[in-house]
N, C-alpha and C. Protein backbone atom coordinates (compact mmCIF):
# COMPACT_ATOMS: atom_id res chain seq x y z
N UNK A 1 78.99 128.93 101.36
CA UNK A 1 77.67 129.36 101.75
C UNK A 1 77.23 130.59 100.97
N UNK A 2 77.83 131.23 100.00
CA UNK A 2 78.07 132.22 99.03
C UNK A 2 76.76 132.26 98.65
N UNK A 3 76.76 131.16 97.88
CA UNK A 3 76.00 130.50 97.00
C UNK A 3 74.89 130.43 97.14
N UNK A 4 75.08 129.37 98.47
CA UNK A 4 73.48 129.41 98.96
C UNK A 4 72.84 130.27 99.85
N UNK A 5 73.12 131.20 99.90
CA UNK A 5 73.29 132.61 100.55
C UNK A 5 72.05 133.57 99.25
N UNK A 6 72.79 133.43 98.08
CA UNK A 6 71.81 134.32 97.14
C UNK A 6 71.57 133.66 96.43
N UNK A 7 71.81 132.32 96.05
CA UNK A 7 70.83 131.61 94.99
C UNK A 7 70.01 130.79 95.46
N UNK A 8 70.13 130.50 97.05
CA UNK A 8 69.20 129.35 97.45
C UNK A 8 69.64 128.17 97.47
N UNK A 9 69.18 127.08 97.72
CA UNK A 9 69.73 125.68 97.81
C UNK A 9 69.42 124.88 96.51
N UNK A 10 68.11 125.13 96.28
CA UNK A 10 67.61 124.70 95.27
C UNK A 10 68.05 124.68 94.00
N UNK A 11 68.25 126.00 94.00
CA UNK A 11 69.19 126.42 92.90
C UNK A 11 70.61 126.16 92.62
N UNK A 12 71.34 125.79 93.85
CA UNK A 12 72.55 125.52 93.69
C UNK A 12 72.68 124.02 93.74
N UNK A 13 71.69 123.20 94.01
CA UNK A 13 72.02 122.07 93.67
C UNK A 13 71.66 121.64 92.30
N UNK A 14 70.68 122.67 91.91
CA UNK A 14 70.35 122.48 90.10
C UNK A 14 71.85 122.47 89.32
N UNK A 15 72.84 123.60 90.21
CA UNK A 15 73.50 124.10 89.18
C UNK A 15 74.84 122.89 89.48
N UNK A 16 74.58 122.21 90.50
CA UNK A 16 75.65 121.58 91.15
C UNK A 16 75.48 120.03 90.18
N UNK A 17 74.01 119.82 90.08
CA UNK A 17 73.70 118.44 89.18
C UNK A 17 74.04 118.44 87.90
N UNK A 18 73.26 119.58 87.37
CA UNK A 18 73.79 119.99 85.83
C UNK A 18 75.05 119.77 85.38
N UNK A 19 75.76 120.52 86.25
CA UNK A 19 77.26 120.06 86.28
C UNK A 19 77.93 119.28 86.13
N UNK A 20 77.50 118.35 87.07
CA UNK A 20 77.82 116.87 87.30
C UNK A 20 77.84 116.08 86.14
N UNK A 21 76.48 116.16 85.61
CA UNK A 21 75.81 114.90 84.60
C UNK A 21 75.53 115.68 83.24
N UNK A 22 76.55 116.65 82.90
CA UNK A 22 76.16 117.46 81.68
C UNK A 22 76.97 116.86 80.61
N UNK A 23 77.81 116.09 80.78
CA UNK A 23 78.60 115.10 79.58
C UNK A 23 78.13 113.85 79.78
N UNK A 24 77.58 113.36 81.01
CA UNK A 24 77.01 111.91 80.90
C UNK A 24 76.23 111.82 81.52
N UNK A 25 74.46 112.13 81.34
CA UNK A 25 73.14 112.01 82.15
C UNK A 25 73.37 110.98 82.73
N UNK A 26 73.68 109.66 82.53
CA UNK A 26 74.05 108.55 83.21
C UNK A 26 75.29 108.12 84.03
N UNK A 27 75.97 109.14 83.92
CA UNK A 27 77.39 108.96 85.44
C UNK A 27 76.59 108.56 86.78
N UNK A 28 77.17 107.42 87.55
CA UNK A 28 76.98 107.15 88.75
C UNK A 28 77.59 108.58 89.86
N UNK A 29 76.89 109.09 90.50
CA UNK A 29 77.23 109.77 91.68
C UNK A 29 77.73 109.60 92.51
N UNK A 30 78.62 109.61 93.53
CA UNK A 30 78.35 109.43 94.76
C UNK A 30 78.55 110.74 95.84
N UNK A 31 77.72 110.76 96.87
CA UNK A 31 77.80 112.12 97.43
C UNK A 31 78.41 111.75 99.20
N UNK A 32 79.26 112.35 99.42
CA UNK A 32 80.08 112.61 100.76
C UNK A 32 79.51 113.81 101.52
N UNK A 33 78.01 113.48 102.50
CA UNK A 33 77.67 114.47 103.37
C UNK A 33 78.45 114.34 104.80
N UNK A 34 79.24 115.99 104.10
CA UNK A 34 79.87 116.28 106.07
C UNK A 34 78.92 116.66 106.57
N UNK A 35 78.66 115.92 107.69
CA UNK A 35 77.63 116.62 108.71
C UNK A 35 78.26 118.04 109.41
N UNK A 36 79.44 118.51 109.25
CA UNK A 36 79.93 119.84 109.48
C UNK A 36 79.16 120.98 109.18
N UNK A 37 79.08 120.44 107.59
CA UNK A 37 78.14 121.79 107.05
C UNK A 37 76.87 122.07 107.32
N UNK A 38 76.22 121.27 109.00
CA UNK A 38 75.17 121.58 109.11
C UNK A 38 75.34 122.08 110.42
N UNK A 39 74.26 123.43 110.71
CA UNK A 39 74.45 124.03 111.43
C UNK A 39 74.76 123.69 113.60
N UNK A 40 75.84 124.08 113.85
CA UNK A 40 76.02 123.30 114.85
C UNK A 40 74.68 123.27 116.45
N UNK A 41 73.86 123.82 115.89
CA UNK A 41 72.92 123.88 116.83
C UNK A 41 72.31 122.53 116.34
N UNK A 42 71.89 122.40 114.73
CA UNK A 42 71.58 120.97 115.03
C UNK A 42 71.86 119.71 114.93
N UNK A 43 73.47 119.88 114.87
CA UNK A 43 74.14 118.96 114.74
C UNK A 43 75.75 119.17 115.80
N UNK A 44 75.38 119.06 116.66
CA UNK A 44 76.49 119.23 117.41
C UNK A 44 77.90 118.54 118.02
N UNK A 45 77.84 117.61 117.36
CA UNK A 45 78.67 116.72 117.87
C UNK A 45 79.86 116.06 116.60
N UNK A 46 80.59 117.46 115.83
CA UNK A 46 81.46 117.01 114.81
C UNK A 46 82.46 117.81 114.87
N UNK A 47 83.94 117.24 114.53
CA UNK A 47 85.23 117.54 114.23
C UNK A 47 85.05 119.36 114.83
N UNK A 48 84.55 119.53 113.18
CA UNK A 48 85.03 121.40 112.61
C UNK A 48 83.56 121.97 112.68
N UNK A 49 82.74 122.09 113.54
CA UNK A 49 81.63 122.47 113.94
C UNK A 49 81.86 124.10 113.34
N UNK A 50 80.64 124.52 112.74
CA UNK A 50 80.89 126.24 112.37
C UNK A 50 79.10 126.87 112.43
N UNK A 51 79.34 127.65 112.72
CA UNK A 51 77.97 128.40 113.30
C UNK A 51 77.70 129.25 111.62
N UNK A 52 76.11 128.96 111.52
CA UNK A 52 75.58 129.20 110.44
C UNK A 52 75.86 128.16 108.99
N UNK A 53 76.07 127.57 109.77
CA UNK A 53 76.18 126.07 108.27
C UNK A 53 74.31 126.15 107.88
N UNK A 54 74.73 124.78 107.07
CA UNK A 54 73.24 124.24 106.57
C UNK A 54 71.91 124.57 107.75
N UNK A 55 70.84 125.04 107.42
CA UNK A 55 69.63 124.53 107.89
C UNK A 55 69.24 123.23 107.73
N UNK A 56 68.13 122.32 108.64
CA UNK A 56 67.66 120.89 108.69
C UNK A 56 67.23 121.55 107.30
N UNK A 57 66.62 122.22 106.70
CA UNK A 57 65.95 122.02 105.42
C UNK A 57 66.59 121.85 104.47
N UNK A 58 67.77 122.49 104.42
CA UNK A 58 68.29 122.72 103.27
C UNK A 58 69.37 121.42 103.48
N UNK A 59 69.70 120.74 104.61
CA UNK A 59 71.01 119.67 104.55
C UNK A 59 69.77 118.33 103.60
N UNK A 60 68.71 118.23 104.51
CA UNK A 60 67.65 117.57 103.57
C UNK A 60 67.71 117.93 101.79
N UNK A 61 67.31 118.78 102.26
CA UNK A 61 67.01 118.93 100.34
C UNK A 61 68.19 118.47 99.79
N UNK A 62 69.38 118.54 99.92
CA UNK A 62 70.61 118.08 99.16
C UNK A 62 70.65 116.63 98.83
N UNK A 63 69.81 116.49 100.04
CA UNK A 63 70.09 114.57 100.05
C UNK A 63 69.02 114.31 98.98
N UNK A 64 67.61 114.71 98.78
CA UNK A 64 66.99 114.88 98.39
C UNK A 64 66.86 115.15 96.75
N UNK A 65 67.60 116.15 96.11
CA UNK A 65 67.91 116.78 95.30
C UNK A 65 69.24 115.51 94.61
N UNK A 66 69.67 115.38 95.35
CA UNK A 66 70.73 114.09 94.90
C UNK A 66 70.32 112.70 94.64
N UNK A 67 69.45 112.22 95.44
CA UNK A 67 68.60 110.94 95.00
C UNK A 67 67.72 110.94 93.86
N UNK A 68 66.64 112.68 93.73
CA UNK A 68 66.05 112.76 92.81
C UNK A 68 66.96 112.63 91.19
N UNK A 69 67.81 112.95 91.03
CA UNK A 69 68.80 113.16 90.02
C UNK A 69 68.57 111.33 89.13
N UNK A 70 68.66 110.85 90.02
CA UNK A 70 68.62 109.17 89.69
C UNK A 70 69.49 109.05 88.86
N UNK A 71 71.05 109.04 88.97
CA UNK A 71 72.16 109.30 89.22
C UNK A 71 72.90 108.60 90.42
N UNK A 72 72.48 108.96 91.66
CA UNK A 72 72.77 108.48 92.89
C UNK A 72 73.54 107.14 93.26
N UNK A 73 74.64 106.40 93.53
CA UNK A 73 74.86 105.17 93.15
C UNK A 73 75.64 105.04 93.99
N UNK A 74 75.75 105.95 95.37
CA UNK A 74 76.51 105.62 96.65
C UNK A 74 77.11 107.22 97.19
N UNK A 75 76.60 106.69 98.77
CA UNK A 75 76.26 107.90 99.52
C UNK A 75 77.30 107.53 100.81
N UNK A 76 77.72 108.51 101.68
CA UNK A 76 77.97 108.62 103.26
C UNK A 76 77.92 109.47 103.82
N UNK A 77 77.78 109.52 105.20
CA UNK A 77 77.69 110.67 105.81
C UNK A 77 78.98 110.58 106.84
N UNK A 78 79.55 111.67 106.72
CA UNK A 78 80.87 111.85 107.40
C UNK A 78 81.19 112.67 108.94
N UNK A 79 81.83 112.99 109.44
CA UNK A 79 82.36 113.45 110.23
C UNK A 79 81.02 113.74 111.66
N UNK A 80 80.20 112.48 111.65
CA UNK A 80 79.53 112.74 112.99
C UNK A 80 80.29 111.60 113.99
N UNK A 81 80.45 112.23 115.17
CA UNK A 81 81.43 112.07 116.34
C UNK A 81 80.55 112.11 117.61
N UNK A 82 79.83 111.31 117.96
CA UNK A 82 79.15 111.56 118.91
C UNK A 82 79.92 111.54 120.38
N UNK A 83 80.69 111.05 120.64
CA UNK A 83 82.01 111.26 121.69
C UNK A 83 82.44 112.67 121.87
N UNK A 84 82.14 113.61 121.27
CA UNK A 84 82.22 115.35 121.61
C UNK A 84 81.17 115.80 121.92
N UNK A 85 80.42 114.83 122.96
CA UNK A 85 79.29 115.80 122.98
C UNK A 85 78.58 115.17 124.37
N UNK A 86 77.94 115.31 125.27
CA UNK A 86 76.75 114.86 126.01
C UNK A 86 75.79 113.77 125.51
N UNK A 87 75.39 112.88 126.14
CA UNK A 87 74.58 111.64 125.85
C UNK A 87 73.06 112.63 125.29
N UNK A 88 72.86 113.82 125.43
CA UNK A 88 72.30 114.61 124.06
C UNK A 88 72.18 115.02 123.09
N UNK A 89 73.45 115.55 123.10
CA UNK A 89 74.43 115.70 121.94
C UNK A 89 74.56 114.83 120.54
N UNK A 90 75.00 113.48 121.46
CA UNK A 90 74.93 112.33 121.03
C UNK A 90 74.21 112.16 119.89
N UNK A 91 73.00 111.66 120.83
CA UNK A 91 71.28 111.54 120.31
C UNK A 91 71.37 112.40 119.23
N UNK A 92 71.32 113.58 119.42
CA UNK A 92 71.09 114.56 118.32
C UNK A 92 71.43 114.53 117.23
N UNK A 93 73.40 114.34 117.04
CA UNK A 93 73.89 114.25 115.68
C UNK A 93 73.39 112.43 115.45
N UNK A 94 73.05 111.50 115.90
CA UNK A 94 73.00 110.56 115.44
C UNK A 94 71.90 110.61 114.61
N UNK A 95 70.49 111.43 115.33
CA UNK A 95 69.00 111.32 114.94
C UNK A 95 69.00 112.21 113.41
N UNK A 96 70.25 113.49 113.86
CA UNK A 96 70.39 114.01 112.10
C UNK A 96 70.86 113.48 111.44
N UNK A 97 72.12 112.31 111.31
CA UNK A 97 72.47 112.10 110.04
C UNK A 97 71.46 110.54 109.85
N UNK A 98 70.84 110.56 110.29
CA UNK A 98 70.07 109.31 110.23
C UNK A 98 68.74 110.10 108.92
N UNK A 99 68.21 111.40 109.64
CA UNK A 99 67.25 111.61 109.09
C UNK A 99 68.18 112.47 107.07
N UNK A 100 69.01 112.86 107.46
CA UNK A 100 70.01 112.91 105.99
C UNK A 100 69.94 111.88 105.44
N UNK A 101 70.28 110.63 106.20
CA UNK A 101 70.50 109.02 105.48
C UNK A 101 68.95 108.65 104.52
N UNK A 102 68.00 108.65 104.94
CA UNK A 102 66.47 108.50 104.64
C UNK A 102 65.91 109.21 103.27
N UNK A 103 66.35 110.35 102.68
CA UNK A 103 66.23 111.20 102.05
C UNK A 103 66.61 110.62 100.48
N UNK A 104 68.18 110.24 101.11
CA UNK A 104 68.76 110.04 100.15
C UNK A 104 68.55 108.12 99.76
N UNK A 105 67.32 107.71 99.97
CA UNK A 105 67.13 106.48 99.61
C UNK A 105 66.05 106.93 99.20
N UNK A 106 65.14 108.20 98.94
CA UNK A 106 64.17 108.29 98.15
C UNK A 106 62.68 108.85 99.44
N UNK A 107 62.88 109.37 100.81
CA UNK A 107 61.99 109.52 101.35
C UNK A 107 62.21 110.87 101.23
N UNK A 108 61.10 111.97 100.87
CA UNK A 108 60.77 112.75 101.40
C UNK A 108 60.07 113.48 102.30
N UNK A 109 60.39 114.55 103.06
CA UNK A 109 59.81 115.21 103.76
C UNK A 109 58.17 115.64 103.86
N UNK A 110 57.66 115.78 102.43
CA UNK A 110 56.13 116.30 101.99
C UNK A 110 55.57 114.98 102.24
């Protein structure tokens, strides 16, 4: 969270893509979203839950930022557990990694 702490998200997924696809613009991707790294208020119902993870904006933009790349060539979202939580709870982490899932097939937020 270093990272995205003083460079922003934006920026660190620039620097995270670049990276990626700087010997082969055309490498297939694939990206493994822990729903961990999002903050457990709005995602409450996983393994290693940690206070001050991702914002909804910024777990978006990644998905986002990763589809835009067009690159992208297989995605999951990991560690949501809705069994740790209240039939709210539930709801909740299901309705977030659902709205993560959406992103990364090309919907944005704007």
């Amino acid at each position: 969270m270093h990272y995205t702490d003083h460079y922003g998200i934006g920026r660190v997924m620039d620097l995270a893509i670049d990276l990626l696809l700087n010997k082969d613009a055309h490498r297939p991707l694939h990206l493994s979203d822990d729903i961990d790294a999002i903050d457990p208020v709005l995602a409450p119902a996983t393994g290693a839950a940690v206070r001050g993870g991702l914002s909804y904006r910024e777990a978006h933009y990644v998905a986002e930022a990763a589809a835009a790349s067009g690159s992208l060539a297989s995605a999951e979202i990991v560690e949501v557990n809705s069994t740790l939580t209240d039939g709210e709870g539930a709801k909740e982490i299901v309705a977030m990694a659902l709205q993560i899932l959406t992103p990364l097939m090309g919907k944005s937020i704007f």
